[in-house]
Short mmCIF file of C-alpha atoms in Angstrom, two decimals:
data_model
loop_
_atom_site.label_atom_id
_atom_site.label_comp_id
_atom_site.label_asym_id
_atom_site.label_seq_id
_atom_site.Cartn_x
_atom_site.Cartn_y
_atom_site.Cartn_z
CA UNK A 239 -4.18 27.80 -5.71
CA UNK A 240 -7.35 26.63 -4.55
CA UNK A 241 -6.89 25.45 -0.64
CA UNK A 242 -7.50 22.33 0.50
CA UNK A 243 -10.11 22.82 3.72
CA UNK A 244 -9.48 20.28 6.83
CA UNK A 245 -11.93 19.16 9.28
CA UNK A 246 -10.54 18.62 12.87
CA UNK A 247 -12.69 16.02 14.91
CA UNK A 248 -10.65 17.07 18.85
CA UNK A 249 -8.55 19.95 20.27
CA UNK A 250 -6.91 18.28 22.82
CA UNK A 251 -3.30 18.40 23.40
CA UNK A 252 -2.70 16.28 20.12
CA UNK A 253 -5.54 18.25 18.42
CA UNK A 254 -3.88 21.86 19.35
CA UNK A 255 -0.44 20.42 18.00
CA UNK A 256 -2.03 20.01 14.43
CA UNK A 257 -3.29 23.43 14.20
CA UNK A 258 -0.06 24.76 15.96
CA UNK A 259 2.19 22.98 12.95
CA UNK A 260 -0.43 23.52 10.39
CA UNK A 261 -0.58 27.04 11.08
CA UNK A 262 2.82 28.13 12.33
CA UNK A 263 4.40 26.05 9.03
CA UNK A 264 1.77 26.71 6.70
CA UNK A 265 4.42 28.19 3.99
CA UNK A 266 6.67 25.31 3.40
CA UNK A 267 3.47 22.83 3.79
CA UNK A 268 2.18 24.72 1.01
CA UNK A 269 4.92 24.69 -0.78
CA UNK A 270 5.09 21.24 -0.35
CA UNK A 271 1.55 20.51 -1.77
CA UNK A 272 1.23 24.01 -3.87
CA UNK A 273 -1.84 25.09 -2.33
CA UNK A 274 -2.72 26.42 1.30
CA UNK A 275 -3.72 24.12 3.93
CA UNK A 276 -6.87 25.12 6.12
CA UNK A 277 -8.21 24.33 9.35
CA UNK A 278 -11.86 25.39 8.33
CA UNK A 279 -13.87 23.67 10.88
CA UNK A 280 -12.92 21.85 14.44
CA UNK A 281 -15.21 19.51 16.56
CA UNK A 282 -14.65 19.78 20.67
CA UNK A 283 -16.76 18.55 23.55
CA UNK A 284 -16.99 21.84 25.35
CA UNK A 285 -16.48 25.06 23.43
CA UNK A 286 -16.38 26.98 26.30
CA UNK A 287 -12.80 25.42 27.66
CA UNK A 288 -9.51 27.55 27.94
CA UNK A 289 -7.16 26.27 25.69
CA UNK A 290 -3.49 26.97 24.96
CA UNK A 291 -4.58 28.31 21.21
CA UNK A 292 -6.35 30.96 19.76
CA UNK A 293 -9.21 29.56 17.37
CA UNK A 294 -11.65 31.63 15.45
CA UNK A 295 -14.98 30.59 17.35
CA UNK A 296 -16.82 30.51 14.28
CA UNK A 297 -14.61 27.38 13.29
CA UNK A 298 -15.86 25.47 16.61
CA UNK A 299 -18.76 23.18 16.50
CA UNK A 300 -20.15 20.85 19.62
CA UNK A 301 -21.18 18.40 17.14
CA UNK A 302 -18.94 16.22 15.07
CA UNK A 303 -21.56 15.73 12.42
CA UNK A 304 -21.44 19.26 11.27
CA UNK A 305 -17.52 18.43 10.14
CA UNK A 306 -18.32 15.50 8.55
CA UNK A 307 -21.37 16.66 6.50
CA UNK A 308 -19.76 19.92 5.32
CA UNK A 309 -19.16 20.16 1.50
CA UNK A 310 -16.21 22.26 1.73
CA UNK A 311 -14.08 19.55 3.82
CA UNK A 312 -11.75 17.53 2.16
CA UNK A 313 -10.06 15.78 4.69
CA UNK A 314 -10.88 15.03 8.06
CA UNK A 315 -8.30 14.80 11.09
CA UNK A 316 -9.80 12.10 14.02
CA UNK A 317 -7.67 12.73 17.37
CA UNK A 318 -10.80 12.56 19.71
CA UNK A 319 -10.08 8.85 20.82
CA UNK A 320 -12.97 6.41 20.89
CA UNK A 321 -14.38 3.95 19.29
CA UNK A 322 -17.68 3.31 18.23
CA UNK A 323 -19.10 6.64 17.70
CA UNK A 324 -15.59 7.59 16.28
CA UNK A 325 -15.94 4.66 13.97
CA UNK A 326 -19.53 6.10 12.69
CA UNK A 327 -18.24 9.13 11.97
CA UNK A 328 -14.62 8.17 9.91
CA UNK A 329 -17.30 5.73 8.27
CA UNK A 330 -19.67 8.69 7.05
CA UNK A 331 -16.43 10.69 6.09
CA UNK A 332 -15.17 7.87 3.66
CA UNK A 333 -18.90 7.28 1.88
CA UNK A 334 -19.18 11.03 1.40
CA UNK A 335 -15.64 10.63 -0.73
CA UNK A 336 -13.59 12.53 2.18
CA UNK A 337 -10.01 10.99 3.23
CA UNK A 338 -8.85 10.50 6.78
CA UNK A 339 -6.43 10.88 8.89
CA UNK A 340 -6.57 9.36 12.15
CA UNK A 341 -4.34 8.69 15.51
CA UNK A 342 -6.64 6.15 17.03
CA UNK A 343 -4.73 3.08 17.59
CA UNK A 344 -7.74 0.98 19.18
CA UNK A 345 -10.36 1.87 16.51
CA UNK A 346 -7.99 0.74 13.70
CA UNK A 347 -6.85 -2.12 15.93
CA UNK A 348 -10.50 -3.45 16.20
CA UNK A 349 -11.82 -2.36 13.26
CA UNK A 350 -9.28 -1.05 11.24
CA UNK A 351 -9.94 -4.33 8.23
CA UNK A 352 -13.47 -2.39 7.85
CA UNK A 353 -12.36 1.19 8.00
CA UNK A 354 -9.64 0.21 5.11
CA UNK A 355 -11.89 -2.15 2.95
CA UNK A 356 -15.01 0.93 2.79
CA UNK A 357 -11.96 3.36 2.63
CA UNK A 358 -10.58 1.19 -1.09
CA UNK A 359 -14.76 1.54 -2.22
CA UNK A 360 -14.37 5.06 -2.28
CA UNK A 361 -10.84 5.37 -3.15
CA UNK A 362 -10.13 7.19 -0.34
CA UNK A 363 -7.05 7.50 1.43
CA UNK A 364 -6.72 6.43 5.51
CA UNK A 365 -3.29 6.78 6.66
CA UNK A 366 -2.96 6.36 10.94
CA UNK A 367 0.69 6.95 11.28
CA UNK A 368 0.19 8.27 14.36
CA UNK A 369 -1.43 5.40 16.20
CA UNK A 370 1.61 3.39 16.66
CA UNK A 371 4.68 5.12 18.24
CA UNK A 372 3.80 8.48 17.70
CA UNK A 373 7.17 10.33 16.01
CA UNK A 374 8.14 7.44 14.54
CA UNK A 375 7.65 6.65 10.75
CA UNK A 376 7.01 3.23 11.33
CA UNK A 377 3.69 2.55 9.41
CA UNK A 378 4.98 4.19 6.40
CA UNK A 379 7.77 2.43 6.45
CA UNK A 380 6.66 -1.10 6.04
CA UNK A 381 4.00 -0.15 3.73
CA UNK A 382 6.67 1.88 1.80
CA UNK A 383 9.83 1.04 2.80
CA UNK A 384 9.70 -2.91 3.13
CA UNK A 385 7.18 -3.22 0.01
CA UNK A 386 9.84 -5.48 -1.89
CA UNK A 387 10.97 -7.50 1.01
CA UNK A 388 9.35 -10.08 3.26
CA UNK A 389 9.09 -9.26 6.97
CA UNK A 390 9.92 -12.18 9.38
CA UNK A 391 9.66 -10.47 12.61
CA UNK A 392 9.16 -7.28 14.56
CA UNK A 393 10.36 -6.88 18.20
CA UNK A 394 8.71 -3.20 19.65
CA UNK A 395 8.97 -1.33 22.32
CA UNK A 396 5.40 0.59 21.78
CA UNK A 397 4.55 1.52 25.26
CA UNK A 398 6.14 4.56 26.86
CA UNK A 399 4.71 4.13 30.35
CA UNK A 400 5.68 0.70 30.83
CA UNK A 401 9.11 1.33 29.27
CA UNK A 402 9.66 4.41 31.72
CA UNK A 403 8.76 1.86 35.14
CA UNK A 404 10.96 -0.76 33.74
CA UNK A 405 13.78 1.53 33.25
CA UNK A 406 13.72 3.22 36.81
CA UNK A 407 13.40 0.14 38.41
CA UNK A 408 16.66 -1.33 36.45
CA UNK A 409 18.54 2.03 37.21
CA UNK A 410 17.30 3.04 40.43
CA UNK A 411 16.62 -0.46 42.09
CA UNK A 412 12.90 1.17 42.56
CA UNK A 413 9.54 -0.27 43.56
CA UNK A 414 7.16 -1.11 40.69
CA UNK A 415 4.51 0.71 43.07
CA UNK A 416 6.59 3.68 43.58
CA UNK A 417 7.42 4.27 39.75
CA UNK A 418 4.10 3.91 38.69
CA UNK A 419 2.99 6.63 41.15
CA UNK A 420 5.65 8.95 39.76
CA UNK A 421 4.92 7.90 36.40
CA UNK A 422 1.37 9.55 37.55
CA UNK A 423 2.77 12.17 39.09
CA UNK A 424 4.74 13.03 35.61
CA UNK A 425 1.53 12.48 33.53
CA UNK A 426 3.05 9.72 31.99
CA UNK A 427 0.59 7.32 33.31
CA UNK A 428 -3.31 7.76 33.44
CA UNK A 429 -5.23 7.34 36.94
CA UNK A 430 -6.03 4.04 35.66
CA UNK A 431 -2.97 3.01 34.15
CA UNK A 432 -4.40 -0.99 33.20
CA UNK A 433 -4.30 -0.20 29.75
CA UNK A 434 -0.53 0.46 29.44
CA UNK A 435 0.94 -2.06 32.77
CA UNK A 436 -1.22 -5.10 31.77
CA UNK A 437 -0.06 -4.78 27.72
CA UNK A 438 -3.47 -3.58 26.53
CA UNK A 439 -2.09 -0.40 24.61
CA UNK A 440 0.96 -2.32 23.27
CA UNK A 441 -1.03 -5.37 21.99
CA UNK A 442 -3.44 -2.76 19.82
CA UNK A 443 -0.44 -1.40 18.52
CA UNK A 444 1.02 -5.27 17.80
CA UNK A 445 -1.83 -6.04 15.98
CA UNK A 446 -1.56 -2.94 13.88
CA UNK A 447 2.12 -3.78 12.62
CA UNK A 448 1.47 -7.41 12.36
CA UNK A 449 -1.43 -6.76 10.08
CA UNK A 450 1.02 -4.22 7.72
CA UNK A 451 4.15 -6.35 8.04
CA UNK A 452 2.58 -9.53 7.45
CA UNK A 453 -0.07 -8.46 5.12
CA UNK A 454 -2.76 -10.60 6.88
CA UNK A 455 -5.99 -9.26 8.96
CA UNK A 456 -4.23 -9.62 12.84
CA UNK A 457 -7.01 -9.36 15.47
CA UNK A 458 -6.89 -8.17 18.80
CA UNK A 459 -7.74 -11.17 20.25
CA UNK A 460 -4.68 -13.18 18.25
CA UNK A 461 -2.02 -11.17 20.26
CA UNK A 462 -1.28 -13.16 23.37
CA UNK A 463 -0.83 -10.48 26.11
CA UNK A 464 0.85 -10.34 29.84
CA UNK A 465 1.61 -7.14 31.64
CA UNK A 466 4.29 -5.76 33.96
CA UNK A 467 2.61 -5.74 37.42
CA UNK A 468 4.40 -8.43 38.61
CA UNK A 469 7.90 -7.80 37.35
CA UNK A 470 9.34 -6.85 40.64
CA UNK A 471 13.11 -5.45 41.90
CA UNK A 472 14.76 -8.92 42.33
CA UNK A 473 13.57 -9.94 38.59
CA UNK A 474 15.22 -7.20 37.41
CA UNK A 475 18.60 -7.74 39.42
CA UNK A 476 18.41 -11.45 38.55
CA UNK A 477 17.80 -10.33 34.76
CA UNK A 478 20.96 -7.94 35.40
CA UNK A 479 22.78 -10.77 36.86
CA UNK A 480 22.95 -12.61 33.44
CA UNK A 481 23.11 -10.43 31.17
CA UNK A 482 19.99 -9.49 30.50
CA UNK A 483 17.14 -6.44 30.81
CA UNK A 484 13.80 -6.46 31.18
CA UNK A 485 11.47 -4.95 28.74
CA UNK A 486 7.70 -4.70 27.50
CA UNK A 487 7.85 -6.36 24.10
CA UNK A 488 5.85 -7.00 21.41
CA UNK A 489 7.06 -9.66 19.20
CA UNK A 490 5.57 -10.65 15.98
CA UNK A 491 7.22 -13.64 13.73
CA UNK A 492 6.36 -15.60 10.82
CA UNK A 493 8.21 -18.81 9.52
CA UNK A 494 6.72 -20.12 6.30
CA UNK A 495 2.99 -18.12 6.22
CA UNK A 496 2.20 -18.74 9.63
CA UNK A 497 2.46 -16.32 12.30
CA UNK A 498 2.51 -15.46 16.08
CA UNK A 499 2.37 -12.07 18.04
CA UNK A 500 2.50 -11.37 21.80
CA UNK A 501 3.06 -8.82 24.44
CA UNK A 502 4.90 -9.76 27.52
CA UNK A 503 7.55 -8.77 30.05
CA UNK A 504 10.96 -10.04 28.27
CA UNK A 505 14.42 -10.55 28.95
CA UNK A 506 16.67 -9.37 26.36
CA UNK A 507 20.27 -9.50 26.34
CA UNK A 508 22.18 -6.17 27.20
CA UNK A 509 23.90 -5.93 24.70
CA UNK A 510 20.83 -5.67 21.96
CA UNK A 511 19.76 -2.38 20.59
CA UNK A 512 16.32 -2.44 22.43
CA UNK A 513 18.11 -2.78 25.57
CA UNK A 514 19.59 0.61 25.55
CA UNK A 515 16.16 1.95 24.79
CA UNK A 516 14.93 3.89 27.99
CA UNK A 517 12.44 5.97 30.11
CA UNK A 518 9.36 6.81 27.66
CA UNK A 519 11.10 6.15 23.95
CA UNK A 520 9.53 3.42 21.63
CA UNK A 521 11.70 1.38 19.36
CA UNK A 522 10.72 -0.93 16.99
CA UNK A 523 13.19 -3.21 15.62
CA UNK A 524 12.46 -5.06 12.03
CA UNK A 525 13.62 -8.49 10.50
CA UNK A 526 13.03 -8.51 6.65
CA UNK A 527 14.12 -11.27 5.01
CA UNK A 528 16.54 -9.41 2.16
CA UNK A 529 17.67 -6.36 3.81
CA UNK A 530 18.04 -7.40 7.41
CA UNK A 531 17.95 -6.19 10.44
CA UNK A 532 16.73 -2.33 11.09
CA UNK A 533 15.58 -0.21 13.90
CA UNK A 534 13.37 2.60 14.20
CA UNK A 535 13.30 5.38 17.24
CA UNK A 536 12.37 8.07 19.01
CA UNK A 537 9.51 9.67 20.57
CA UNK A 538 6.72 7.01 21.03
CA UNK A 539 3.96 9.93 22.54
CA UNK A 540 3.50 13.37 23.53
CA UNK A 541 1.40 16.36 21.64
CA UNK A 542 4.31 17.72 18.78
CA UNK A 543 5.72 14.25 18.00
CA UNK A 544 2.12 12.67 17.53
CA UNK A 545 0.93 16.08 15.74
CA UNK A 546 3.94 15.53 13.62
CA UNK A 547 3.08 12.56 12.33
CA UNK A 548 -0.79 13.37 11.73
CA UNK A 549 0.32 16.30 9.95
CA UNK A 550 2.66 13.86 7.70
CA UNK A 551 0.07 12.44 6.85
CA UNK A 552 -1.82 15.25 5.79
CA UNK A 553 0.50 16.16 3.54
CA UNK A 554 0.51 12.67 1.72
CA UNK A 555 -3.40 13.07 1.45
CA UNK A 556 -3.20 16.02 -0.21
CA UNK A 557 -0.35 15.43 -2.85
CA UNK A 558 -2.11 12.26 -3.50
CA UNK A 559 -5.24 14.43 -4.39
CA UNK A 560 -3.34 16.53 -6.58
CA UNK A 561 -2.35 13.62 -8.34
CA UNK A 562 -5.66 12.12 -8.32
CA UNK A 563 -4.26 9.25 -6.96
CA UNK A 564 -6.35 8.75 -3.72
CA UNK A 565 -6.72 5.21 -2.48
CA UNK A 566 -4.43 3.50 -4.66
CA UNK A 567 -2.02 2.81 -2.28
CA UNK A 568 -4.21 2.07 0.63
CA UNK A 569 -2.88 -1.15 1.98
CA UNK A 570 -5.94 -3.74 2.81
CA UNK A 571 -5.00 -7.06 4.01
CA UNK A 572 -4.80 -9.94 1.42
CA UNK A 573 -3.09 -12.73 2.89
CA UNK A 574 -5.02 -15.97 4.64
CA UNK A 575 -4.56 -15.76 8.64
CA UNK A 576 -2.51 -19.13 9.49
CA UNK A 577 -1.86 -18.68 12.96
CA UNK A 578 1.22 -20.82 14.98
CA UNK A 579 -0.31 -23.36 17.48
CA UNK A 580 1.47 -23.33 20.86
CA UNK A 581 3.85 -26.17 19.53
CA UNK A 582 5.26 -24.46 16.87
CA UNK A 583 5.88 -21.15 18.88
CA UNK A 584 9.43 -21.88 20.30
CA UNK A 585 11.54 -19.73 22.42
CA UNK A 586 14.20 -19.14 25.54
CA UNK A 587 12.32 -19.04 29.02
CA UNK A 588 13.68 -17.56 32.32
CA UNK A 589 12.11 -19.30 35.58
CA UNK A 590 12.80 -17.83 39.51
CA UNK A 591 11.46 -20.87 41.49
CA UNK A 592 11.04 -21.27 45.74
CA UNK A 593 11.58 -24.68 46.54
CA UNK A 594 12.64 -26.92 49.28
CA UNK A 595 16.30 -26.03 50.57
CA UNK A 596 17.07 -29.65 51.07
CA UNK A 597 19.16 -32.58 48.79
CA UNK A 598 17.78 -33.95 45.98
CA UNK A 599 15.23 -31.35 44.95
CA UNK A 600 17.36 -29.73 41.72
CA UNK A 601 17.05 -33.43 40.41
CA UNK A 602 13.70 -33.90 40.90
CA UNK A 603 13.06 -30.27 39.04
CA UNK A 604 15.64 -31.30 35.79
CA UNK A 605 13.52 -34.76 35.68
CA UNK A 606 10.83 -32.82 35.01
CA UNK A 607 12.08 -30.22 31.97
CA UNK A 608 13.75 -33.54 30.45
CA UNK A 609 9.90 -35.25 30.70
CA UNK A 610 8.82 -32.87 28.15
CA UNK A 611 11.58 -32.32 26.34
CA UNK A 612 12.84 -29.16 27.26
CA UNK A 613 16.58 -28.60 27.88
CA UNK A 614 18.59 -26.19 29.91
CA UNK A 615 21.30 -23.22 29.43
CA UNK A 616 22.05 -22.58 33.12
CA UNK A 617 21.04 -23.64 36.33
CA UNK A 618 21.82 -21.88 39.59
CA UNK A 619 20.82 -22.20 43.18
CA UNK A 620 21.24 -20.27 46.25
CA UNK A 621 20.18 -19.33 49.35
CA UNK A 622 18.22 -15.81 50.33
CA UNK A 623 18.61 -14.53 53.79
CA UNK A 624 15.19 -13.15 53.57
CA UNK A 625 13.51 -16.31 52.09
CA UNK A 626 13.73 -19.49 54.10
CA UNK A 627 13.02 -21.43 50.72
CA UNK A 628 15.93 -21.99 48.15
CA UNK A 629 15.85 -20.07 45.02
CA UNK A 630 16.58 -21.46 41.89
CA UNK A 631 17.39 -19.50 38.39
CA UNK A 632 16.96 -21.50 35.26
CA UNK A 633 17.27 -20.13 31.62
CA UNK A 634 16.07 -23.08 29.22
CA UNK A 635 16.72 -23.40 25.58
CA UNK A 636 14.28 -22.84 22.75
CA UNK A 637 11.08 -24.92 23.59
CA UNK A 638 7.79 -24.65 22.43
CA UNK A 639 5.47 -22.75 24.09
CA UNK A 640 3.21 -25.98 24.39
CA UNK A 641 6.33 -28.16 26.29
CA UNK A 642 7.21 -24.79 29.01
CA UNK A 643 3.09 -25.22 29.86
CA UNK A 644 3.16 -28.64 30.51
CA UNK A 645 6.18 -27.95 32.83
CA UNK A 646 4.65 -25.22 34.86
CA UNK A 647 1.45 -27.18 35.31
CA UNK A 648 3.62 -29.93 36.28
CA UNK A 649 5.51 -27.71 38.96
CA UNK A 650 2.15 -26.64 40.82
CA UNK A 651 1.76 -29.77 41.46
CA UNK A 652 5.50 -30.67 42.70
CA UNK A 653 5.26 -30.37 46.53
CA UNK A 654 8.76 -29.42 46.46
CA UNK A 655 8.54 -26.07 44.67
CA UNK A 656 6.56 -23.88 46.67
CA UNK A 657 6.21 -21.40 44.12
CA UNK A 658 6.89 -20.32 40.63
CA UNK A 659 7.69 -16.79 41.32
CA UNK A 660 8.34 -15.46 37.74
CA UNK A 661 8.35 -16.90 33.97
CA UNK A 662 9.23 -14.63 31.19
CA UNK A 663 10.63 -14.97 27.98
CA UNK A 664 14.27 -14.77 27.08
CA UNK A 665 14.88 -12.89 23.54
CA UNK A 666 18.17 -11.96 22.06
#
């Protein structure tokens, strides 16, 4: 049994769980794909660096290239991060026939179309399980799983950060500021943590499922995207008040061919699945047209759950080798991109407004949603102690995106609302 040689680009803490798994399991892997699996040579910025696993030195190289360009390597593992120079390199692996696994959410979310259309040249195989959700077997399954059904829509919960602030603040009544500094603390943030609280890391991983689920080249730049920053306490206890929880979601839906994805701060009812999904799980939550609705979760980061995946992966690679079968089922987009305008994007929306504690002003407001066309659930007003202006809830019906901006443009420039202090979606 021949063994199949793997080329490691990173040994960080994802990095050390592939050799950890590959190593520790390496008798039912090989078992599995009836020949050994070897880590035969490993790329690192700094081979001096203590690390948490013993590695034969002579496997270690400062240079990335020498992994690529070795003949012995069959597969390479990418879990360096980056982009362009990461790019480069999975580019050089593919022309020189070797397969790739990679957990790089933002290179295959900007320029995953490329990686996938060189990767089908070569027949070569690029799975990225790993980039979205970590643990979770959510690429596979709808490239696998949802292969004879359509997809209409796919609600996520992809960001463990945000999802760990959101849920401390709902349970604990905390401070957005003072969870995100634990969230620090805990390492479950970075120092700069704009990537995950302004939707950054979520919308790469949107654009990822909307291109599998909807078969269609999704672009970074097509996911509309608002953060959590400004969710604050009272959102959250107004949210509570109805029925509702706040949560990061990603939401990608299709009606006909023609498609819309965003990221944004959302209220979803309590009693939905995702609602029960807390501190720093993912969950990502599937419409298909025949079999219904599904949910997928579980770990969404962290170095063995991530690992686990990449390592899945792996192992698909190499039975597909056996079988000589690389690159047949890489999925490259086929589909024309028909994106939804803002009038045919429809949905619930939540509004907290200051205005004038006086008569007349809720009628003036109600004038204005029936203007454009946009009707109302519930209305209520009352007074805060600490806020000399009234504050008025209102949870609309479905409207089109287009309408609800025509309203809030209308409102700034309604002396008696003194400020629009939150607007998110209502889902569920």
């Amino acid at each position: 049994m021949k063994p199949v040689k793997v080329g490691l680009l990173g040994l960080g803490t994802v990095g050390t769980g592939v050799v950890r798994i590959v190593e520790g399991n390496q008798e039912d892997l090989s078992s599995q794909v009836g020949s050994p699996i070897l880590i035969e040579r490993i790329a690192v910025n700094n081979s001096n660096k203590p690390r948490d696993i013993e590695v034969d030195p002579a496997k270690i190289t400062t240079d990335p290239w020498d992994v690529i360009r070795d003949p012995e390597i069959d597969v390479i593992v990418e879990v360096m991060g980056g982009i362009d120079g990461t790019k480069e390199y999975i580019l050089e692996a593919l022309e020189r026939g070797k397969h790739v696994v990679t957990a790089n959410k933002d290179l295959m979310a900007l320029h995953g179309s490329e990686i996938l259309a060189k990767a089908q040249e070569k027949q070569c195989d690029v799975f990225y399980e790993a980039s979205v959700a970590g643990g979770i077997p959510i690429i596979r399954t709808l490239i696998e799983g949802f292969s004879s059904d359509k997809i209409m829509k796919i609600i996520g919960i992809v960001n463990g950060t945000t999802n760990y602030i959101l849920t401390k603040m709902s349970q604990e009544g905390a401070s957005y500021s003072d969870v995100l500094k634990e969230a620090q603390d805990l390492g479950y943030a970075e120092a700069d943590p704009t990537s995950d609280v302004e939707g950054l890391d979520a919308a790469r991983k949107m654009a990822i499922l909307g291109t599998l689920g909807f078969r269609t080249n999704v672009e970074l730049h097509d996911v509309s995207v608002s953060g959590i920053s400004e969710v604050s306490k009272a959102d959250i206890a107004f949210a509570k008040r109805l029925g509702y929880e706040i949560k990061l979601l990603g939401i990608a839906e299709r009606q006909d061919e023609e498609f819309s994805i965003s990221v944004q701060p959302t209220l979803i009812r309590a009693s939905h699945p995702l609602a029960s999904v807390n501190g720093v799980f993912n969950a990502v939550y599937v419409y298909g047209e025949a079999v219904g609705e599904t949910m997928f979760y579980g770990a969404g980061a962290g170095a063995m759950p991530t690992a686990t995946s990449v390592v899945a992966d792996l192992v698909a690679i190499i039975k597909n080798l056996k079988l000589g079968v690389n690159g047949l089922k890489q999925k490259v987009p086929y589909k024309q991109k028909k994106l939804k305008s803002d009038e045919d994007i429809f949905y619930k929306n939540f509004l907290l407004l200051h205005v004038d504690d006086k008569a007349g002003v809720l009628a003036k407001i109600t004038q204005v949603f029936a203007e454009y066309d946009v009707s109302l659930d519930s209305v209520v007003q009352q007074a805060n102690p600490n806020n000399p202006d009234a504050e008025i809830i209102i949870v609309t019906h479905n409207a089109s995106k287009a309408s609800m901006n025509k309203v809030l443009r209308h409102f700034k420039e309604l002396k008696v609302i003194h400020r629009i202090k939150s607007h998110y979606r209502v889902e569920g």
